[in-house]
Coordinates of C-alpha atoms in Angstrom, one line a residue:
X244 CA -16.0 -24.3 -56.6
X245 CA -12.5 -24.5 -57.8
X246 CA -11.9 -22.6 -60.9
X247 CA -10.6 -25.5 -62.5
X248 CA -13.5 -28.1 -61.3
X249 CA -15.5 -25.5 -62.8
X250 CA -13.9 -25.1 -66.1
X251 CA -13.9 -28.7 -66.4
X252 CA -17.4 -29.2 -65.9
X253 CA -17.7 -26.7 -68.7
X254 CA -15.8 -28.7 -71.1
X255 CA -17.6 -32.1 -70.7
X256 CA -20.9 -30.6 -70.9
X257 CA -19.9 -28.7 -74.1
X258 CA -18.0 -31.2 -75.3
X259 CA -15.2 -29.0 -76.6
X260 CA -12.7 -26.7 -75.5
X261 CA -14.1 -24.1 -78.1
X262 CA -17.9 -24.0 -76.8
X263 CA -16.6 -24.2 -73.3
X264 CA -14.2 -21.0 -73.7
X265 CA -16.9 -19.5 -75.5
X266 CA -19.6 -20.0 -72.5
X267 CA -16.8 -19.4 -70.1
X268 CA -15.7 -16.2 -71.9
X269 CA -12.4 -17.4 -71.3
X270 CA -9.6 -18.0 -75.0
X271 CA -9.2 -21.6 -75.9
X272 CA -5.3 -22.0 -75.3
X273 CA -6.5 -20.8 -71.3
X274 CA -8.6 -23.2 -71.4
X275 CA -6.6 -26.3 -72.7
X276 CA -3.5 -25.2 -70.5
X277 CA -6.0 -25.3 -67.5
X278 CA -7.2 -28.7 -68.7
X279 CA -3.6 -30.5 -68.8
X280 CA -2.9 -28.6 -65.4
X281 CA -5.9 -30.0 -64.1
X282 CA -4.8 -33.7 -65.1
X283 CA -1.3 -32.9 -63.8
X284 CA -3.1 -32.6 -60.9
X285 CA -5.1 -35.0 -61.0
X286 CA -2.3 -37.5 -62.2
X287 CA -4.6 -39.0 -64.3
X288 CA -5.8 -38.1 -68.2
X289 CA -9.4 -36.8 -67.7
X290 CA -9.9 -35.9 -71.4
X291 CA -9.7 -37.7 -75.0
X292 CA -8.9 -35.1 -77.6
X293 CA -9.9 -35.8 -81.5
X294 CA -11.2 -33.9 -84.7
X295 CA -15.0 -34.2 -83.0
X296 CA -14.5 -32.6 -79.5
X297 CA -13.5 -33.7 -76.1
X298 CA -14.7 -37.0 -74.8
X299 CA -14.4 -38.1 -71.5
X300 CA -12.1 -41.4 -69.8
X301 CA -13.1 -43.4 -67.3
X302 CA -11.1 -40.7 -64.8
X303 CA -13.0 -37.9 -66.5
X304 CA -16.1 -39.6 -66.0
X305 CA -15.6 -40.2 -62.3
X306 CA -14.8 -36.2 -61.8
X307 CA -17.5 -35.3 -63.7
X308 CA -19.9 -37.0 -61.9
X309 CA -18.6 -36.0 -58.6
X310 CA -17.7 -32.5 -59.4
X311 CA -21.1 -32.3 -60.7
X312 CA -22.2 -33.1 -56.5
X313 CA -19.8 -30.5 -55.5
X314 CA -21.3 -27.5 -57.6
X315 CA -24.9 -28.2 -56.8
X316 CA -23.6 -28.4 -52.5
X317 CA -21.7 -25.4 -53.5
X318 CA -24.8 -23.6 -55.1
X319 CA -27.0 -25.0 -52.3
X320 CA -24.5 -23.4 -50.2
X321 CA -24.3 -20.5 -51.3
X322 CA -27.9 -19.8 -51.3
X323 CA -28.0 -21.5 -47.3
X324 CA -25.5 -18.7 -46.7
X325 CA -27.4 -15.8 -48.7
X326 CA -30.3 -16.7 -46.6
X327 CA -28.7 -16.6 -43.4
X328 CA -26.9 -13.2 -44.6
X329 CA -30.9 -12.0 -45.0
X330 CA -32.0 -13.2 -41.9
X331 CA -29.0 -10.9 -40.0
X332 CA -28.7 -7.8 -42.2
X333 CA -32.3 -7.4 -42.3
X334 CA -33.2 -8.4 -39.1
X335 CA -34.2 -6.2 -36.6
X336 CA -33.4 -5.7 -33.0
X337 CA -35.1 -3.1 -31.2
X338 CA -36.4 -1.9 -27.6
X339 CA -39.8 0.0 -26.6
X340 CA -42.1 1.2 -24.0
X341 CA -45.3 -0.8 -23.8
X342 CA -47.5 2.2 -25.0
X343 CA -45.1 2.5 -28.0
X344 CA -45.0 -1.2 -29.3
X345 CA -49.1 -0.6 -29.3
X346 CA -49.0 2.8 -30.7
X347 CA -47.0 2.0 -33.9
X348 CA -44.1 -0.4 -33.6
X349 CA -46.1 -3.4 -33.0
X350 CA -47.9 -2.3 -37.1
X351 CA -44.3 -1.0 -38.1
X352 CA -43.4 -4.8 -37.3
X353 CA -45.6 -6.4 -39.4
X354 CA -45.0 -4.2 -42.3
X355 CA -41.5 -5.1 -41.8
X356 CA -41.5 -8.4 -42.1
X357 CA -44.0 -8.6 -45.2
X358 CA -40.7 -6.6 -46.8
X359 CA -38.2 -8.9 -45.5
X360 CA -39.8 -12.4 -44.9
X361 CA -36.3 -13.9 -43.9
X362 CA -35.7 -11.3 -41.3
X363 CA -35.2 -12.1 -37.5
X364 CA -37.1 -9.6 -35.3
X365 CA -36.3 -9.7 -31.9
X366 CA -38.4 -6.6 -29.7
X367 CA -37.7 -6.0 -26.2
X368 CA -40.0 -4.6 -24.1
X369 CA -39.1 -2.3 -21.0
X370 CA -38.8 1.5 -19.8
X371 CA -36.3 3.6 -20.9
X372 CA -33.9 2.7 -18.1
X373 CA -33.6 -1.0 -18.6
X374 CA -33.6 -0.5 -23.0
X375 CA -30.6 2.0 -22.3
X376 CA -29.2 -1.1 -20.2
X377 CA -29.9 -3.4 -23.5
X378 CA -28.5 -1.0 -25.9
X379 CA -24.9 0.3 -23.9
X380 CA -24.8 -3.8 -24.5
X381 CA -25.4 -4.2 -27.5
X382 CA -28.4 -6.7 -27.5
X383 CA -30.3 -3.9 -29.4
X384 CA -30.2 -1.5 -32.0
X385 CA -31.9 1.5 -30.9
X386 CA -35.3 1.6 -28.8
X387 CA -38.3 4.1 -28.3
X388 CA -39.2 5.9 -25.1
X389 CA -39.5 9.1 -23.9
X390 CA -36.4 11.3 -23.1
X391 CA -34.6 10.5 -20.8
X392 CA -33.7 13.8 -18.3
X393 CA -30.2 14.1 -16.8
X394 CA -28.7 11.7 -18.7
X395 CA -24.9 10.8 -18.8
X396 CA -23.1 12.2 -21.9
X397 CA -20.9 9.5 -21.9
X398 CA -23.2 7.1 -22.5
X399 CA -22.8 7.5 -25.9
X400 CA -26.4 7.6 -27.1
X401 CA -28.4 9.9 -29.3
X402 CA -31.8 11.0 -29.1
X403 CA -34.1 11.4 -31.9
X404 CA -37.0 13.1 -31.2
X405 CA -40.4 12.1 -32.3
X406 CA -43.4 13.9 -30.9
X407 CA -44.2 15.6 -27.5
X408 CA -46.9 14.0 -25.2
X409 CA -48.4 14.6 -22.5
X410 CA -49.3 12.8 -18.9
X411 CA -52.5 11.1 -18.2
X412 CA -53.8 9.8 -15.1
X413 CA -56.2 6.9 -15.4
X414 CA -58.7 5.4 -12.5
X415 CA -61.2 2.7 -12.8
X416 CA -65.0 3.0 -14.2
X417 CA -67.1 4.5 -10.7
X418 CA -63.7 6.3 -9.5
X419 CA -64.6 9.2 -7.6
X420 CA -62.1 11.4 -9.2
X421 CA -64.6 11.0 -12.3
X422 CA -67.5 13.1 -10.7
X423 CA -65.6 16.5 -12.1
X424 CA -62.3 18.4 -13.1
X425 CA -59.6 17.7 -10.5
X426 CA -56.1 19.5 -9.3
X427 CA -53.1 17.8 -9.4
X428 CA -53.2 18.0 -6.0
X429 CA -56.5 16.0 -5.6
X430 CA -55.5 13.3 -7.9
X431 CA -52.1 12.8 -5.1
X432 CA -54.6 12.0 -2.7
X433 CA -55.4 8.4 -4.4
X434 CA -52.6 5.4 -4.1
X435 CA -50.3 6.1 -7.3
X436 CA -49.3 3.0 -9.7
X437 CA -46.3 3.4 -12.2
X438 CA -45.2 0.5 -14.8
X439 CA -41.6 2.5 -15.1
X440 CA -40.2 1.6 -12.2
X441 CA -36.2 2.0 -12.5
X442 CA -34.0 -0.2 -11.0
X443 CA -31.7 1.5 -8.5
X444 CA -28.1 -0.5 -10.6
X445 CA -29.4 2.6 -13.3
X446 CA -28.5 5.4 -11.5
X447 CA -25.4 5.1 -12.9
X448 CA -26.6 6.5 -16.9
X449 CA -27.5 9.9 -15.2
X450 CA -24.9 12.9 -14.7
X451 CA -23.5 13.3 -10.6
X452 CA -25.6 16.3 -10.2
X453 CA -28.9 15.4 -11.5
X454 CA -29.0 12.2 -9.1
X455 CA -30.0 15.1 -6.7
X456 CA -32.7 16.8 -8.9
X457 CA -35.7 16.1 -10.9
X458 CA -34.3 13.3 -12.1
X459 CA -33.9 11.2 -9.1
X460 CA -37.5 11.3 -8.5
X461 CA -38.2 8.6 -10.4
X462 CA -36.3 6.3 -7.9
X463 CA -38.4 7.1 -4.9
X464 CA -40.1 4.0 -4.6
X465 CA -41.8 5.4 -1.4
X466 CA -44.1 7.6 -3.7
X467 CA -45.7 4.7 -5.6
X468 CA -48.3 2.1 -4.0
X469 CA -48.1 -0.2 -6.4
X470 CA -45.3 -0.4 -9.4
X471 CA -44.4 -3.2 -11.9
X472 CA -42.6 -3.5 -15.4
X473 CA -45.8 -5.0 -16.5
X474 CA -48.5 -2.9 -18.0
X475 CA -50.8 -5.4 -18.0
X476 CA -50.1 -5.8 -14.0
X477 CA -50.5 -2.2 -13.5
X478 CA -53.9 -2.2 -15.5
X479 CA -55.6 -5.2 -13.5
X480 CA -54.3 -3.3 -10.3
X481 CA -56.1 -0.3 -11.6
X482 CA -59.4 -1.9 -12.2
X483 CA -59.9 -2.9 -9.0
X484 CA -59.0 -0.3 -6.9
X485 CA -58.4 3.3 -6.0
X486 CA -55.5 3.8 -7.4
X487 CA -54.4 6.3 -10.3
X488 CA -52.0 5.5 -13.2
X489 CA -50.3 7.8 -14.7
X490 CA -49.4 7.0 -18.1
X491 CA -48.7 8.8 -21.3
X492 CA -52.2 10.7 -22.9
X493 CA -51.7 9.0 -26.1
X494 CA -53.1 5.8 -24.4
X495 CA -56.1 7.0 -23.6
X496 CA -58.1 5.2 -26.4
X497 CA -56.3 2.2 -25.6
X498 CA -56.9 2.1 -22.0
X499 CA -61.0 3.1 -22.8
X500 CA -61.2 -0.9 -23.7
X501 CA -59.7 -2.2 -20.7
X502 CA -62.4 -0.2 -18.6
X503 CA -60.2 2.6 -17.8
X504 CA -61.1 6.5 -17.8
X505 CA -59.4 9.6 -18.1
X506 CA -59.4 11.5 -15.5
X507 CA -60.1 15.6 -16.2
X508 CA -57.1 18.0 -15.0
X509 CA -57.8 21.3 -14.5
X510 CA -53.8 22.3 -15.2
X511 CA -51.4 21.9 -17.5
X512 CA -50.0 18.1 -17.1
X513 CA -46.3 17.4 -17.9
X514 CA -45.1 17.4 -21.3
X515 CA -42.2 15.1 -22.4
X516 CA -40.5 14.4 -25.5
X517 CA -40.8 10.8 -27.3
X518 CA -37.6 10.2 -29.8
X519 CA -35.4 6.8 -30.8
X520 CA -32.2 6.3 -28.8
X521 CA -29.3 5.3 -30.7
X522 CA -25.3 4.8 -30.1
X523 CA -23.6 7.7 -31.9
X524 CA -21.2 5.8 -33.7
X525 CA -24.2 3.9 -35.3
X526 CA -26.4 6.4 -36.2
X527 CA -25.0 6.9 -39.5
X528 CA -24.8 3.0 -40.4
X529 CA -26.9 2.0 -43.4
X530 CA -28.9 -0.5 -41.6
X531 CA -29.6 1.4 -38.6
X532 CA -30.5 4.5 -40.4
X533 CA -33.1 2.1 -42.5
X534 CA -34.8 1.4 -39.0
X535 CA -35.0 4.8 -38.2
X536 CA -36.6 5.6 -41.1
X537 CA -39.7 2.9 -40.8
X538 CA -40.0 3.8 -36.9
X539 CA -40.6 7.5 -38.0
X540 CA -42.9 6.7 -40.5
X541 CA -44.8 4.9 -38.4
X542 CA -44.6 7.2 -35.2
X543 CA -46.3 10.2 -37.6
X544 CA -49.2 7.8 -38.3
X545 CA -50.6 7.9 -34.6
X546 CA -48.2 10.1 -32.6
X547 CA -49.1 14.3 -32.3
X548 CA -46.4 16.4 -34.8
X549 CA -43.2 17.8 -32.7
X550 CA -43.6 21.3 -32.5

């Protein structure tokens, strides 16, 4: 609203230049120079001055009326915008694995939005490779997953550690690898299934010399029988067959009520690191550090301690 507009909408509904200056905490001679400037503007007299008061002319009467329209479009405005503004700075954006979304982020979620009732939430689900795609682009604020190994320090990204996991390999109720302890060794006998497929076009987030190493192992599509970015896929593959999923430990209870089994090792399995990938330069910002906050809160509710 107009200062003036809003001045004068003080006077009339006072119905004097002293209560209105008094409301407006403003002096009286600002006020009645702001009143003749406003009917110099106007080109018309809005305002009848006497002993009593103000009153209003047939002009004055028109503004008031319509200026009356204005503030509450401006007030209903306002709060349109304020709403919006809640929906965006409290919104969240974020990218996970599967097994982390039903850990703790799908809870964390829920939580969240009880807090902020107006807030978008927008959650992408994927491995690491494709959320790193998502967040180099800016569709996401940060995501979950487990460390990434060899990756390119230009990205840009930081990694915030959560916990430390281990690797579990999964069969179907009846498997024969459930009759006793097994090697890792035996279990590579059995048809392997993998819901973290990378695409090839991500090659490019890892440093020249570890697309030779470890780190390149996760490309060879050879080694996999069956491989999709669907969980749920993976699990219906494993149920009726031979296969073996390997799959983060922490799933195990998870995967008990689809029909699954864990299947005993008899050495030490791999151990990776689970954190939140971030952009550097965002790390730091208020909002993003908020996020961070709720997603490690939540992560120490179900995930083992980092040691």
């Amino acid at each position: 609203m107009d200062k003036l507009l809003t001045q004068f909408l003080a006077v009339a509904e006072a119905g004097s230049i002293s209560g209105a200056a008094t409301a407006l905490f403003v002096t009286q001679p600002t006020l009645t120079f702001n009143m003749r400037k406003l009917e110099e503007t106007m080109g018309v007299p809005l305002l009848v001055r006497s002993s009593r008061g103000v009153e209003l002319t047939a002009y004055g009467e028109t503004l008031y009326q319509n200026a009356r329209l204005m503030r509450r479009l401006y007030d209903n405005t306002l709060k349109t915008i304020e709403h919006q503004r809640g929906r965006t700075e409290q919104g969240l954006s974020i990218g996970s694995g599967y097994s982390w979304w039903t850990l703790f982020i799908r809870d964390m979620v829920v939580d969240y939005s009880g807090q902020y009732p107006s807030a978008r939430i927008h959650v992408s689900l994927g491995n690491q490779l494709r959320c790193m795609d998502q967040l180099l682009s800016g569709d996401i604020s940060l995501f979950v997953a487990h460390e990434i190994e060899g990756l390119n320090r230009s990205t840009g990204a930081r990694f915030l550690p959560l916990s430390r996991v281990g690797l579990g390999y999964f069969v179907r109720a009846g498997h024969p690898l459930l009759t006793q302890s097994r090697s890792l060794s035996e279990i590579e006998i059995y048809p392997a299934v993998t819901s973290s497929m990378p695409e090839i076009r991500h090659q490019r987030f890892f440093e020249t010399w570890s697309r030779t190493t470890a780190a390149s192992a996760a490309f060879d599509q050879g080694k996999y029988a069956f491989a999709s970015n669907s969980l749920a896929a993976c699990l219906d593959y494993v149920e009726r067959t031979n296969a073996v999923l390997s799959h983060t430990e922490v799933m195990e209870a998870e995967f008990r009520q689809r029909g699954l089994a864990r299947v005993v090792v008899t050495e030490p399995t791999r151990q990776s690191n689970i954190g939140i990938y971030v952009l550097a330069e965002r790390a730091e910002d208020p909002r993003v550090s908020e996020l961070i906050a709720w997603l490690q809160r939540a992560a120490e509710k179900v995930l083992p301690p980092l040691s």
